[in-house]
Structure formats: structure tokens, C-alpha cells
mmCIF file of N, CA and C and ligand atoms in Angstrom:
data_model
loop_
_atom_site.group_PDB
_atom_site.id
_atom_site.type_symbol
_atom_site.label_atom_id
_atom_site.label_comp_id
_atom_site.label_asym_id
_atom_site.label_seq_id
_atom_site.Cartn_x
_atom_site.Cartn_y
_atom_site.Cartn_z
ATOM 1 N N UNK S 1 82.108 66.327 120.744
ATOM 2 C CA UNK S 1 83.589 67.583 120.186
ATOM 3 C C UNK S 1 83.368 67.248 118.528
ATOM 4 N N UNK S 2 82.892 68.740 118.518
ATOM 5 C CA UNK S 2 82.866 68.859 116.617
ATOM 6 C C UNK S 2 84.523 68.893 116.425
ATOM 7 N N UNK S 3 85.316 68.288 115.113
ATOM 8 C CA UNK S 3 86.218 68.385 114.941
ATOM 9 C C UNK S 3 86.703 68.889 113.495
ATOM 10 N N UNK S 4 87.339 69.709 113.465
ATOM 11 C CA UNK S 4 87.694 70.732 112.644
ATOM 12 C C UNK S 4 88.570 70.725 111.186
ATOM 13 N N UNK S 5 89.102 70.015 110.055
ATOM 14 C CA UNK S 5 90.151 70.345 109.545
ATOM 15 C C UNK S 5 90.063 71.075 108.406
ATOM 16 N N UNK S 6 91.562 71.834 108.277
ATOM 17 C CA UNK S 6 91.871 73.098 107.184
ATOM 18 C C UNK S 6 92.786 72.525 106.597
ATOM 19 N N UNK S 7 93.324 73.303 105.552
ATOM 20 C CA UNK S 7 94.597 72.469 105.011
ATOM 21 C C UNK S 7 95.441 73.781 103.697
ATOM 22 N N UNK S 8 96.093 74.181 104.153
ATOM 23 C CA UNK S 8 96.502 75.532 103.670
ATOM 24 C C UNK S 8 98.584 75.448 103.643
ATOM 25 N N UNK S 9 99.066 76.142 103.050
ATOM 26 C CA UNK S 9 100.601 76.418 103.335
ATOM 27 C C UNK S 9 100.782 77.808 104.228
ATOM 28 N N UNK S 10 100.106 78.433 104.662
ATOM 29 C CA UNK S 10 100.119 79.418 105.308
ATOM 30 C C UNK S 10 101.213 79.852 105.437
ATOM 31 N N UNK S 11 102.134 80.849 104.401
ATOM 32 C CA UNK S 11 103.520 81.263 104.244
ATOM 33 C C UNK S 11 102.877 82.974 104.719
ATOM 34 N N UNK S 12 104.331 83.233 105.315
ATOM 35 C CA UNK S 12 104.012 84.839 105.767
ATOM 36 C C UNK S 12 102.238 84.983 106.548
ATOM 37 N N UNK S 13 102.395 84.374 107.536
ATOM 38 C CA UNK S 13 101.052 84.431 108.359
ATOM 39 C C UNK S 13 100.403 85.798 108.102
ATOM 40 N N UNK S 14 99.291 86.073 107.476
ATOM 41 C CA UNK S 14 98.716 87.223 107.472
ATOM 42 C C UNK S 14 97.356 87.392 108.012
ATOM 43 N N UNK S 15 96.318 88.281 108.064
ATOM 44 C CA UNK S 15 95.452 88.544 108.624
ATOM 45 C C UNK S 15 94.010 87.345 107.821
ATOM 46 N N UNK S 16 94.481 87.216 106.524
ATOM 47 C CA UNK S 16 93.272 86.390 105.912
ATOM 48 C C UNK S 16 93.741 84.407 106.748
ATOM 49 N N UNK S 17 94.635 84.652 106.739
ATOM 50 C CA UNK S 17 94.980 83.467 107.534
ATOM 51 C C UNK S 17 94.419 83.302 108.218
ATOM 52 N N UNK S 18 94.255 84.033 109.565
ATOM 53 C CA UNK S 18 94.063 84.195 110.569
ATOM 54 C C UNK S 18 92.598 84.218 111.167
ATOM 55 N N UNK S 19 91.985 85.095 109.987
ATOM 56 C CA UNK S 19 90.182 84.983 110.130
ATOM 57 C C UNK S 19 90.013 83.516 109.448
ATOM 58 N N UNK S 20 90.466 82.685 108.589
ATOM 59 C CA UNK S 20 90.108 81.726 108.021
ATOM 60 C C UNK S 20 90.131 81.001 109.537
ATOM 61 N N UNK S 21 91.369 81.202 110.096
ATOM 62 C CA UNK S 21 91.874 79.593 111.265
ATOM 63 C C UNK S 21 90.503 80.165 112.069
ATOM 64 N N UNK S 22 90.122 81.662 112.334
ATOM 65 C CA UNK S 22 89.411 81.785 113.568
ATOM 66 C C UNK S 22 88.011 81.470 113.210
ATOM 67 N N UNK S 23 87.131 81.473 112.274
ATOM 68 C CA UNK S 23 86.283 81.420 111.594
ATOM 69 C C UNK S 23 86.245 79.652 111.736
ATOM 70 N N UNK S 24 87.020 78.960 111.049
ATOM 71 C CA UNK S 24 87.151 77.370 111.012
ATOM 72 C C UNK S 24 86.832 76.858 112.529
ATOM 73 N N UNK S 25 87.531 77.191 113.475
ATOM 74 C CA UNK S 25 87.551 77.248 115.098
ATOM 75 C C UNK S 25 86.273 77.214 115.412
ATOM 76 N N UNK S 26 85.482 77.976 114.430
ATOM 77 C CA UNK S 26 83.984 78.821 115.257
ATOM 78 C C UNK S 26 83.291 77.114 115.074
ATOM 79 N N UNK S 27 83.135 77.011 113.947
ATOM 80 C CA UNK S 27 82.578 75.808 113.134
ATOM 81 C C UNK S 27 82.603 74.088 114.197
ATOM 82 N N UNK S 28 83.685 74.821 115.178
ATOM 83 C CA UNK S 28 83.645 73.462 115.992
ATOM 84 C C UNK S 28 84.161 73.656 117.065
ATOM 85 N N UNK S 29 84.746 71.977 118.029
ATOM 86 C CA UNK S 29 85.504 72.800 119.156
ATOM 87 C C UNK S 29 86.938 72.311 119.665
ATOM 88 N N UNK S 30 87.704 72.287 118.278
ATOM 89 C CA UNK S 30 88.853 71.535 117.756
ATOM 90 C C UNK S 30 89.349 71.458 116.351
ATOM 91 N N UNK S 31 90.445 72.550 116.419
ATOM 92 C CA UNK S 31 91.010 72.764 114.841
ATOM 93 C C UNK S 31 91.880 71.964 114.697
ATOM 94 N N UNK S 32 92.051 71.286 113.481
ATOM 95 C CA UNK S 32 93.263 70.674 113.374
ATOM 96 C C UNK S 32 93.733 71.282 111.752
ATOM 97 N N UNK S 33 94.842 72.103 111.785
ATOM 98 C CA UNK S 33 95.719 72.167 110.147
ATOM 99 C C UNK S 33 96.979 71.444 109.867
ATOM 100 N N UNK S 34 96.145 71.087 108.489
ATOM 101 C CA UNK S 34 97.265 70.324 108.092
ATOM 102 C C UNK S 34 98.218 71.299 106.782
ATOM 103 N N UNK S 35 99.608 71.416 107.512
ATOM 104 C CA UNK S 35 100.134 72.772 106.262
ATOM 105 C C UNK S 35 101.408 71.973 105.544
ATOM 106 N N UNK S 36 101.294 72.540 103.874
ATOM 107 C CA UNK S 36 102.040 72.080 103.357
ATOM 108 C C UNK S 36 103.481 71.641 103.429
ATOM 109 N N UNK S 37 104.212 70.538 103.143
ATOM 110 C CA UNK S 37 105.278 70.395 103.360
ATOM 111 C C UNK S 37 106.264 71.109 102.368
ATOM 112 N N UNK S 38 107.270 70.751 102.533
ATOM 113 C CA UNK S 38 108.372 71.545 101.595
ATOM 114 C C UNK S 38 108.176 70.931 100.012
ATOM 115 N N UNK S 39 107.987 69.493 100.519
ATOM 116 C CA UNK S 39 108.131 68.542 99.177
ATOM 117 C C UNK S 39 106.748 68.980 98.430
ATOM 118 N N UNK S 40 105.914 68.955 98.801
ATOM 119 C CA UNK S 40 104.236 68.846 98.516
ATOM 120 C C UNK S 40 104.482 70.383 97.700
ATOM 121 N N UNK S 41 105.015 71.352 98.294
ATOM 122 C CA UNK S 41 104.842 72.941 97.890
ATOM 123 C C UNK S 41 105.706 72.774 96.589
ATOM 124 N N UNK S 42 106.743 72.013 96.383
ATOM 125 C CA UNK S 42 107.369 71.365 94.835
ATOM 126 C C UNK S 42 106.686 71.368 93.816
ATOM 127 N N UNK S 43 105.948 70.215 94.177
ATOM 128 C CA UNK S 43 105.077 69.692 93.403
ATOM 129 C C UNK S 43 104.227 70.629 93.014
ATOM 130 N N UNK S 44 103.430 71.831 93.910
ATOM 131 C CA UNK S 44 102.634 72.360 93.205
ATOM 132 C C UNK S 44 103.359 74.063 92.808
ATOM 133 N N UNK S 45 104.660 73.894 92.528
ATOM 134 C CA UNK S 45 105.474 74.904 92.178
ATOM 135 C C UNK S 45 105.086 75.798 92.711
ATOM 136 N N UNK S 46 105.284 75.610 94.975
ATOM 137 C CA UNK S 46 105.359 76.979 94.861
ATOM 138 C C UNK S 46 106.232 77.369 96.102
ATOM 139 N N UNK S 47 107.321 78.179 96.043
ATOM 140 C CA UNK S 47 107.990 78.328 96.611
ATOM 141 C C UNK S 47 108.040 79.214 98.598
ATOM 142 N N UNK S 48 108.104 78.788 99.067
ATOM 143 C CA UNK S 48 107.987 79.054 100.296
ATOM 144 C C UNK S 48 109.090 80.417 101.044
ATOM 145 N N UNK S 49 108.311 81.346 101.417
ATOM 146 C CA UNK S 49 109.607 81.960 102.706
ATOM 147 C C UNK S 49 110.337 81.340 104.075
ATOM 148 N N UNK S 50 109.365 80.872 104.507
ATOM 149 C CA UNK S 50 108.893 80.193 105.851
ATOM 150 C C UNK S 50 109.148 78.705 105.235
ATOM 151 N N UNK S 51 109.862 78.091 105.661
ATOM 152 C CA UNK S 51 110.107 76.794 105.920
ATOM 153 C C UNK S 51 109.439 75.781 106.852
ATOM 154 N N UNK S 52 109.039 74.257 106.372
ATOM 155 C CA UNK S 52 107.804 73.519 106.911
ATOM 156 C C UNK S 52 107.747 73.793 108.449
ATOM 157 N N UNK S 53 108.988 73.892 109.148
ATOM 158 C CA UNK S 53 108.858 74.012 110.726
ATOM 159 C C UNK S 53 108.456 75.372 110.940
ATOM 160 N N UNK S 54 109.055 76.151 110.308
ATOM 161 C CA UNK S 54 108.439 77.520 110.654
ATOM 162 C C UNK S 54 107.264 77.772 110.759
ATOM 163 N N UNK S 55 106.506 77.840 109.715
ATOM 164 C CA UNK S 55 105.489 77.621 109.617
ATOM 165 C C UNK S 55 104.424 77.029 110.470
ATOM 166 N N UNK S 56 104.641 75.576 110.535
ATOM 167 C CA UNK S 56 103.824 74.903 111.715
ATOM 168 C C UNK S 56 104.023 75.669 113.326
ATOM 169 N N UNK S 57 105.084 75.812 113.412
ATOM 170 C CA UNK S 57 105.235 76.565 114.786
ATOM 171 C C UNK S 57 104.447 77.994 115.054
ATOM 172 N N UNK S 58 104.546 78.713 113.773
ATOM 173 C CA UNK S 58 103.859 79.826 113.589
ATOM 174 C C UNK S 58 102.374 79.589 113.837
ATOM 175 N N UNK S 59 101.345 78.505 113.398
ATOM 176 C CA UNK S 59 99.975 77.863 113.342
ATOM 177 C C UNK S 59 100.489 77.686 115.118
ATOM 178 N N UNK S 60 101.000 76.791 115.411
ATOM 179 C CA UNK S 60 100.882 75.902 116.817
ATOM 180 C C UNK S 60 100.880 77.535 117.857
ATOM 181 N N UNK S 61 101.126 78.403 117.163
ATOM 182 C CA UNK S 61 100.950 79.529 118.198
ATOM 183 C C UNK S 61 99.984 80.718 118.184
ATOM 184 N N UNK S 62 98.869 79.923 117.199
ATOM 185 C CA UNK S 62 97.493 81.094 116.994
ATOM 186 C C UNK S 62 96.752 80.229 117.431
ATOM 187 N N UNK S 63 96.209 81.040 118.788
ATOM 188 C CA UNK S 63 95.082 80.491 119.678
ATOM 189 C C UNK S 63 93.976 79.609 119.215
ATOM 190 N N UNK S 64 93.210 79.650 117.729
ATOM 191 C CA UNK S 64 92.344 79.000 117.397
ATOM 192 C C UNK S 64 93.125 77.714 116.760
ATOM 193 N N UNK S 65 93.912 77.092 116.888
ATOM 194 C CA UNK S 65 94.934 75.867 116.197
ATOM 195 C C UNK S 65 94.757 75.000 117.600
ATOM 196 N N UNK S 66 94.874 73.818 116.972
ATOM 197 C CA UNK S 66 94.638 72.842 118.269
ATOM 198 C C UNK S 66 95.670 71.873 117.973
ATOM 199 N N UNK S 67 96.136 71.884 116.893
ATOM 200 C CA UNK S 67 96.980 70.608 116.217
ATOM 201 C C UNK S 67 96.949 70.962 114.707
ATOM 202 N N UNK S 68 98.495 70.678 114.517
ATOM 203 C CA UNK S 68 99.627 71.150 113.261
ATOM 204 C C UNK S 68 99.859 69.859 112.675
ATOM 205 N N UNK S 69 99.359 69.294 111.288
ATOM 206 C CA UNK S 69 99.944 67.921 110.953
ATOM 207 C C UNK S 69 100.385 68.394 109.466
ATOM 208 N N UNK S 70 101.252 67.114 108.859
ATOM 209 C CA UNK S 70 101.855 67.519 107.488
ATOM 210 C C UNK S 70 101.030 67.349 106.273
ATOM 211 N N UNK S 71 100.928 67.815 105.634
ATOM 212 C CA UNK S 71 100.072 68.463 104.382
ATOM 213 C C UNK S 71 101.261 67.817 103.470
ATOM 214 N N UNK S 72 101.458 66.422 103.022
ATOM 215 C CA UNK S 72 102.197 65.379 101.835
ATOM 216 C C UNK S 72 102.032 65.069 100.630
ATOM 217 N N UNK S 73 100.624 65.113 100.653
ATOM 218 C CA UNK S 73 100.441 64.786 99.220
ATOM 219 C C UNK S 73 98.577 65.361 98.704
ATOM 220 N N UNK S 74 98.502 65.379 98.061
ATOM 221 C CA UNK S 74 96.566 65.050 97.540
ATOM 222 C C UNK S 74 96.065 64.602 97.877
ATOM 223 N N UNK S 75 96.490 63.028 97.933
ATOM 224 C CA UNK S 75 95.376 62.326 98.518
ATOM 225 C C UNK S 75 95.278 61.464 99.792
ATOM 226 N N UNK S 76 95.779 62.467 100.551
ATOM 227 C CA UNK S 76 95.935 61.635 102.126
ATOM 228 C C UNK S 76 94.464 62.623 102.771
ATOM 229 N N UNK S 77 93.819 62.684 102.044
ATOM 230 C CA UNK S 77 92.378 63.628 103.090
ATOM 231 C C UNK S 77 91.673 62.647 103.748
ATOM 232 N N UNK S 78 91.467 61.921 102.532
ATOM 233 C CA UNK S 78 90.402 60.820 103.110
ATOM 234 C C UNK S 78 90.596 60.052 104.268
ATOM 235 N N UNK S 79 92.022 60.041 104.500
ATOM 236 C CA UNK S 79 92.345 59.144 105.447
ATOM 237 C C UNK S 79 92.680 59.747 106.442
ATOM 238 N N UNK S 80 93.293 61.295 106.325
ATOM 239 C CA UNK S 80 93.155 62.536 107.709
ATOM 240 C C UNK S 80 91.906 62.681 108.291
ATOM 241 N N UNK S 81 90.908 62.676 107.540
ATOM 242 C CA UNK S 81 89.293 62.650 107.823
ATOM 243 C C UNK S 81 88.481 61.152 108.541
ATOM 244 N N UNK S 82 89.336 60.161 108.495
ATOM 245 C CA UNK S 82 89.088 59.198 108.827
ATOM 246 C C UNK S 82 90.131 58.794 110.671
ATOM 247 N N UNK S 83 91.247 59.124 109.724
ATOM 248 C CA UNK S 83 92.313 59.348 111.117
ATOM 249 C C UNK S 83 91.827 59.846 112.420
ATOM 250 N N UNK S 84 91.413 61.250 111.880
ATOM 251 C CA UNK S 84 91.440 62.902 112.948
ATOM 252 C C UNK S 84 89.786 62.575 113.810
ATOM 253 N N UNK S 85 89.143 61.729 112.786
ATOM 254 C CA UNK S 85 87.590 61.524 112.970
ATOM 255 C C UNK S 85 86.709 62.735 112.797
ATOM 256 N N UNK S 86 87.735 63.570 111.941
ATOM 257 C CA UNK S 86 87.100 65.203 111.373
ATOM 258 C C UNK S 86 85.309 64.998 111.135
ATOM 259 N N UNK S 87 84.757 65.986 111.380
ATOM 260 C CA UNK S 87 83.489 65.908 111.558
ATOM 261 C C UNK S 87 82.965 67.321 109.906
ATOM 262 N N UNK S 88 84.241 68.208 109.877
ATOM 263 C CA UNK S 88 83.985 69.382 109.212
ATOM 264 C C UNK S 88 85.287 69.715 108.051
ATOM 265 N N UNK S 89 85.258 69.815 106.990
ATOM 266 C CA UNK S 89 86.839 70.256 106.711
ATOM 267 C C UNK S 89 86.219 71.750 106.170
ATOM 268 N N UNK S 90 87.269 72.371 106.165
ATOM 269 C CA UNK S 90 86.804 73.572 106.026
ATOM 270 C C UNK S 90 87.817 74.630 105.383
ATOM 271 N N UNK S 91 87.668 75.202 103.962
ATOM 272 C CA UNK S 91 88.611 76.084 103.176
ATOM 273 C C UNK S 91 88.045 77.083 102.839
ATOM 274 N N UNK S 92 88.766 78.087 102.458
ATOM 275 C CA UNK S 92 88.375 79.174 101.936
ATOM 276 C C UNK S 92 87.391 79.490 100.547
ATOM 277 N N UNK S 93 87.075 80.098 100.103
ATOM 278 C CA UNK S 93 85.957 80.525 99.372
ATOM 279 C C UNK S 93 87.100 79.889 97.953
ATOM 280 N N UNK S 94 88.070 80.196 97.571
ATOM 281 C CA UNK S 94 88.529 80.011 96.120
ATOM 282 C C UNK S 94 88.979 78.699 96.329
ATOM 283 N N UNK S 95 88.111 77.494 97.262
ATOM 284 C CA UNK S 95 88.398 76.018 96.556
ATOM 285 C C UNK S 95 87.320 75.499 96.493
ATOM 286 N N UNK S 96 85.841 76.647 96.381
ATOM 287 C CA UNK S 96 85.073 75.983 96.641
ATOM 288 C C UNK S 96 84.298 75.329 95.761
ATOM 289 N N UNK S 97 83.735 74.162 95.580
ATOM 290 C CA UNK S 97 83.842 73.199 94.366
ATOM 291 C C UNK S 97 84.532 72.443 94.077
ATOM 292 N N UNK S 98 86.515 72.601 94.350
ATOM 293 C CA UNK S 98 87.369 71.784 94.099
ATOM 294 C C UNK S 98 87.222 70.200 94.186
ATOM 295 N N UNK S 99 87.414 69.622 93.000
ATOM 296 C CA UNK S 99 87.166 68.173 93.705
ATOM 297 C C UNK S 99 88.063 67.380 94.880
ATOM 298 N N UNK S 100 89.409 68.167 95.033
ATOM 299 C CA UNK S 100 90.028 67.369 96.409
ATOM 300 C C UNK S 100 89.245 67.786 97.324
ATOM 301 N N UNK S 101 88.272 68.372 97.216
ATOM 302 C CA UNK S 101 87.098 68.570 98.459
ATOM 303 C C UNK S 101 86.125 68.039 98.554
ATOM 304 N N UNK S 102 85.329 67.905 97.272
ATOM 305 C CA UNK S 102 84.920 67.840 96.992
ATOM 306 C C UNK S 102 84.195 66.224 97.136
ATOM 307 N N UNK S 103 85.089 65.646 97.374
ATOM 308 C CA UNK S 103 85.363 63.943 96.919
ATOM 309 C C UNK S 103 85.389 63.749 98.819
ATOM 310 N N UNK S 104 85.768 64.848 99.241
ATOM 311 C CA UNK S 104 85.495 64.409 101.410
ATOM 312 C C UNK S 104 83.964 64.248 101.287
ATOM 313 N N UNK S 105 83.086 64.572 100.678
ATOM 314 C CA UNK S 105 81.905 64.784 100.807
ATOM 315 C C UNK S 105 80.855 63.370 101.584
ATOM 316 N N UNK S 106 81.141 62.624 101.446
ATOM 317 C CA UNK S 106 80.727 60.917 101.576
ATOM 318 C C UNK S 106 80.995 60.462 103.035
ATOM 319 N N UNK S 107 82.447 61.808 103.594
ATOM 320 C CA UNK S 107 83.418 61.281 104.879
ATOM 321 C C UNK S 107 82.985 62.587 105.814
ATOM 322 N N UNK S 108 82.580 63.161 105.065
ATOM 323 C CA UNK S 108 82.380 64.361 106.422
ATOM 324 C C UNK S 108 81.704 66.131 105.616
ATOM 325 N N UNK S 109 81.374 66.543 106.106
ATOM 326 C CA UNK S 109 81.080 67.945 105.701
ATOM 327 C C UNK S 109 81.965 68.885 105.687
ATOM 328 N N UNK S 110 81.481 69.620 104.359
ATOM 329 C CA UNK S 110 82.766 70.449 103.596
ATOM 330 C C UNK S 110 81.840 72.018 103.455
ATOM 331 N N UNK S 111 82.634 72.672 104.198
ATOM 332 C CA UNK S 111 82.461 74.051 104.200
ATOM 333 C C UNK S 111 83.343 75.544 103.483
ATOM 334 N N UNK S 112 82.738 76.061 102.899
ATOM 335 C CA UNK S 112 83.665 76.983 102.320
ATOM 336 C C UNK S 112 83.076 78.368 102.836
ATOM 337 N N UNK S 113 84.216 79.115 103.433
ATOM 338 C CA UNK S 113 84.145 80.281 104.048
ATOM 339 C C UNK S 113 84.675 81.557 102.977
ATOM 340 N N UNK S 114 84.598 82.489 103.048
ATOM 341 C CA UNK S 114 84.664 83.856 102.134
ATOM 342 C C UNK S 114 86.246 84.191 102.423
ATOM 343 N N UNK S 115 86.653 84.063 101.490
ATOM 344 C CA UNK S 115 88.265 84.813 101.513
ATOM 345 C C UNK S 115 87.999 85.675 102.037
ATOM 346 N N UNK S 116 89.415 86.216 102.794
ATOM 347 C CA UNK S 116 88.942 87.645 103.279
ATOM 348 C C UNK S 116 89.998 88.613 101.821
ATOM 349 N N UNK S 117 89.214 89.611 101.282
ATOM 350 C CA UNK S 117 89.693 89.976 100.059
ATOM 351 C C UNK S 117 90.870 91.266 100.324
ATOM 352 N N UNK S 118 91.917 91.477 99.256
ATOM 353 C CA UNK S 118 92.801 92.922 99.604
ATOM 354 C C UNK S 118 94.048 91.889 100.043
ATOM 355 N N UNK S 119 94.436 90.677 100.045
ATOM 356 C CA UNK S 119 95.678 90.412 101.176
ATOM 357 C C UNK S 119 95.757 88.511 100.660
ATOM 358 N N UNK S 120 97.147 88.694 100.302
ATOM 359 C CA UNK S 120 97.558 87.803 100.041
ATOM 360 C C UNK S 120 99.167 87.083 100.056
ATOM 361 N N UNK S 121 99.396 86.159 100.412
ATOM 362 C CA UNK S 121 101.339 86.047 100.179
ATOM 363 C C UNK S 121 101.803 86.906 99.257
ATOM 364 N N UNK S 122 101.272 86.344 97.848
ATOM 365 C CA UNK S 122 101.481 86.626 96.612
ATOM 366 C C UNK S 122 101.355 88.549 96.768
ATOM 367 N N UNK S 123 100.184 89.072 97.049
ATOM 368 C CA UNK S 123 100.338 90.812 96.998
ATOM 369 C C UNK S 123 101.494 91.109 98.195
ATOM 370 N N UNK S 124 101.745 90.289 99.147
ATOM 371 C CA UNK S 124 103.001 91.196 99.932
ATOM 372 C C UNK S 124 103.926 90.816 99.368
ATOM 373 N N UNK S 125 104.328 89.921 98.811
ATOM 374 C CA UNK S 125 105.845 89.485 98.530
ATOM 375 C C UNK S 125 105.887 90.686 97.087
ATOM 376 N N UNK S 126 104.823 90.826 96.307
ATOM 377 C CA UNK S 126 104.953 92.056 95.029
ATOM 378 C C UNK S 126 104.769 93.275 95.908
ATOM 379 N N UNK S 127 104.770 93.482 96.595
ATOM 380 C CA UNK S 127 104.103 94.761 96.956
ATOM 381 C C UNK S 127 105.498 95.073 98.266
ATOM 382 N N UNK S 128 106.626 94.150 98.599
ATOM 383 C CA UNK S 128 107.708 94.125 99.372
ATOM 384 C C UNK S 128 108.548 94.153 98.014
ATOM 385 N N UNK S 129 108.029 94.077 97.045
ATOM 386 C CA UNK S 129 109.090 93.965 95.602
ATOM 387 C C UNK S 129 110.259 92.955 95.869
ATOM 388 N N UNK S 130 109.751 92.078 96.113
ATOM 389 C CA UNK S 130 110.317 90.634 96.222
ATOM 390 C C UNK S 130 110.049 89.812 94.737
HETATM 391 N N1 LIG I 201 92.517 82.165 103.136
HETATM 392 C C1 LIG I 201 91.759 83.472 102.352
HETATM 393 N N2 LIG I 201 91.816 84.731 102.828
HETATM 394 C C2 LIG I 201 93.359 85.183 101.928
HETATM 395 C C3 LIG I 201 93.897 84.415 101.631
HETATM 396 C C4 LIG I 201 94.030 83.059 102.417
HETATM 397 O O1 LIG I 201 90.601 83.161 103.203
HETATM 398 N N3 LIG I 201 93.067 86.263 101.528
HETATM 399 C C5 LIG I 201 92.586 80.773 103.049
HETATM 400 C C6 LIG I 201 92.782 80.281 101.674
HETATM 401 O O2 LIG I 201 90.976 79.962 101.293
HETATM 402 C C7 LIG I 201 92.903 78.559 102.575
HETATM 403 C C8 LIG I 201 93.504 79.337 103.064
HETATM 404 O O3 LIG I 201 93.690 80.537 103.909
HETATM 405 O O4 LIG I 201 91.512 77.888 102.703
HETATM 406 C C9 LIG I 201 95.572 79.053 103.542
HETATM 407 O O5 LIG I 201 95.550 79.671 102.275
HETATM 408 P P1 LIG I 201 97.136 79.060 101.195
HETATM 409 O O6 LIG I 201 98.066 79.326 102.492
HETATM 410 O O7 LIG I 201 97.052 80.369 100.075
HETATM 411 O O8 LIG I 201 96.946 77.932 100.968
HETATM 412 P P2 LIG I 201 96.989 77.399 99.689
HETATM 413 O O9 LIG I 201 97.643 77.753 98.785
HETATM 414 O O10 LIG I 201 95.134 77.595 99.047
HETATM 415 O O11 LIG I 201 97.109 75.769 100.211
HETATM 416 O O12 LIG I 201 95.085 71.416 99.916
HETATM 417 C C10 LIG I 201 94.924 72.490 99.609
HETATM 418 C C11 LIG I 201 95.763 73.640 100.057
HETATM 419 O O13 LIG I 201 97.282 72.892 100.625
HETATM 420 C C12 LIG I 201 95.573 74.932 100.192
#
């Protein structure tokens, strides 16, 4: 059973997120999503519309997602890969080459999938005038 892990904020869940989850799941048989906590987002200077619990519940309702865990810091990824026996970490291409993910290569495969153009949480907020 190939186990896949991905990380993200997944605020205002949209088609770009769903397409990423769909393709990440298709890379294996089991998809784990590590969703960022409020604390971690504050550290990234990110304010989300939905809180952690809501973003977690929304992801758990997505057919491609098998398990949702908290992303609390940048340093947990190697431990996550070992703890959940992950075969591949899959991220969108905006993360391609990022040291936070390249550091995982000795422990698992790292795959970057093309981002879905024309959609982002920021764009949604801007177009809704927030
Ligand atoms: N994504 C995508 N296409 C979009 C928007 C997002 O493929 N139009 C992908 C991103 O590349 C990422 C995932 O969907 O792999 C989640 O995106 P965000 O919620 O914006 O997550 P991010 O802020 O990139 O947080 O430790 C890593 C961070 O937690 C990632």
C-alpha cells in the first residue's frame, strides 16, 4: 500500500485544492493531509477564514482524503514521514525545489504536481472584496 502525504492550509477549499488532493491520492493508495494549525499560520503571517477544526472537517469530507493530521511547525515533516510510513510527499509546483521538501528525499519520494491556474484563496478573497 503506497502511502502519500501532503501539507497545506486548505482555507476556503477550492477546485485547485481538490485537484491537488485528487492527483496526490492517485499517486498511491492512502492519502494523509497535514493541515496547518492556527499557531503555525500565525508564524507564517497567514490569517485563515476557517479555523483549524473546520478546515480539518472539510478535508475529512473529501473522498480522496484518508487521514487529516495537524501541521504545527516546519520541522515535523521527517518525523511525519517515518511515523506514517510515507512513500511519497506530494505538493503543488509552487513548492518545487523548496528546502522544506527537498530535505525529505533521503526518506521518501518527493513529487510536485502542477498548480491549478486561475484559482487561489487569495484571489477568492480579493474578488469578494475582503
Ligand atoms: N494548490 C494548487 N493549485 C492552486 C492552489 C493550491 O495545486 N490553485 C496546492 C498548493 O500547491 C499546495 C496545496 O494546494 O500543495 C495547498 O495549498 P495552500 O492551502 O495554499 O497551502 P500552502 O499555503 O501552500 O501551505 O508546509 C507547507 C505549507 O503548509 C503549504
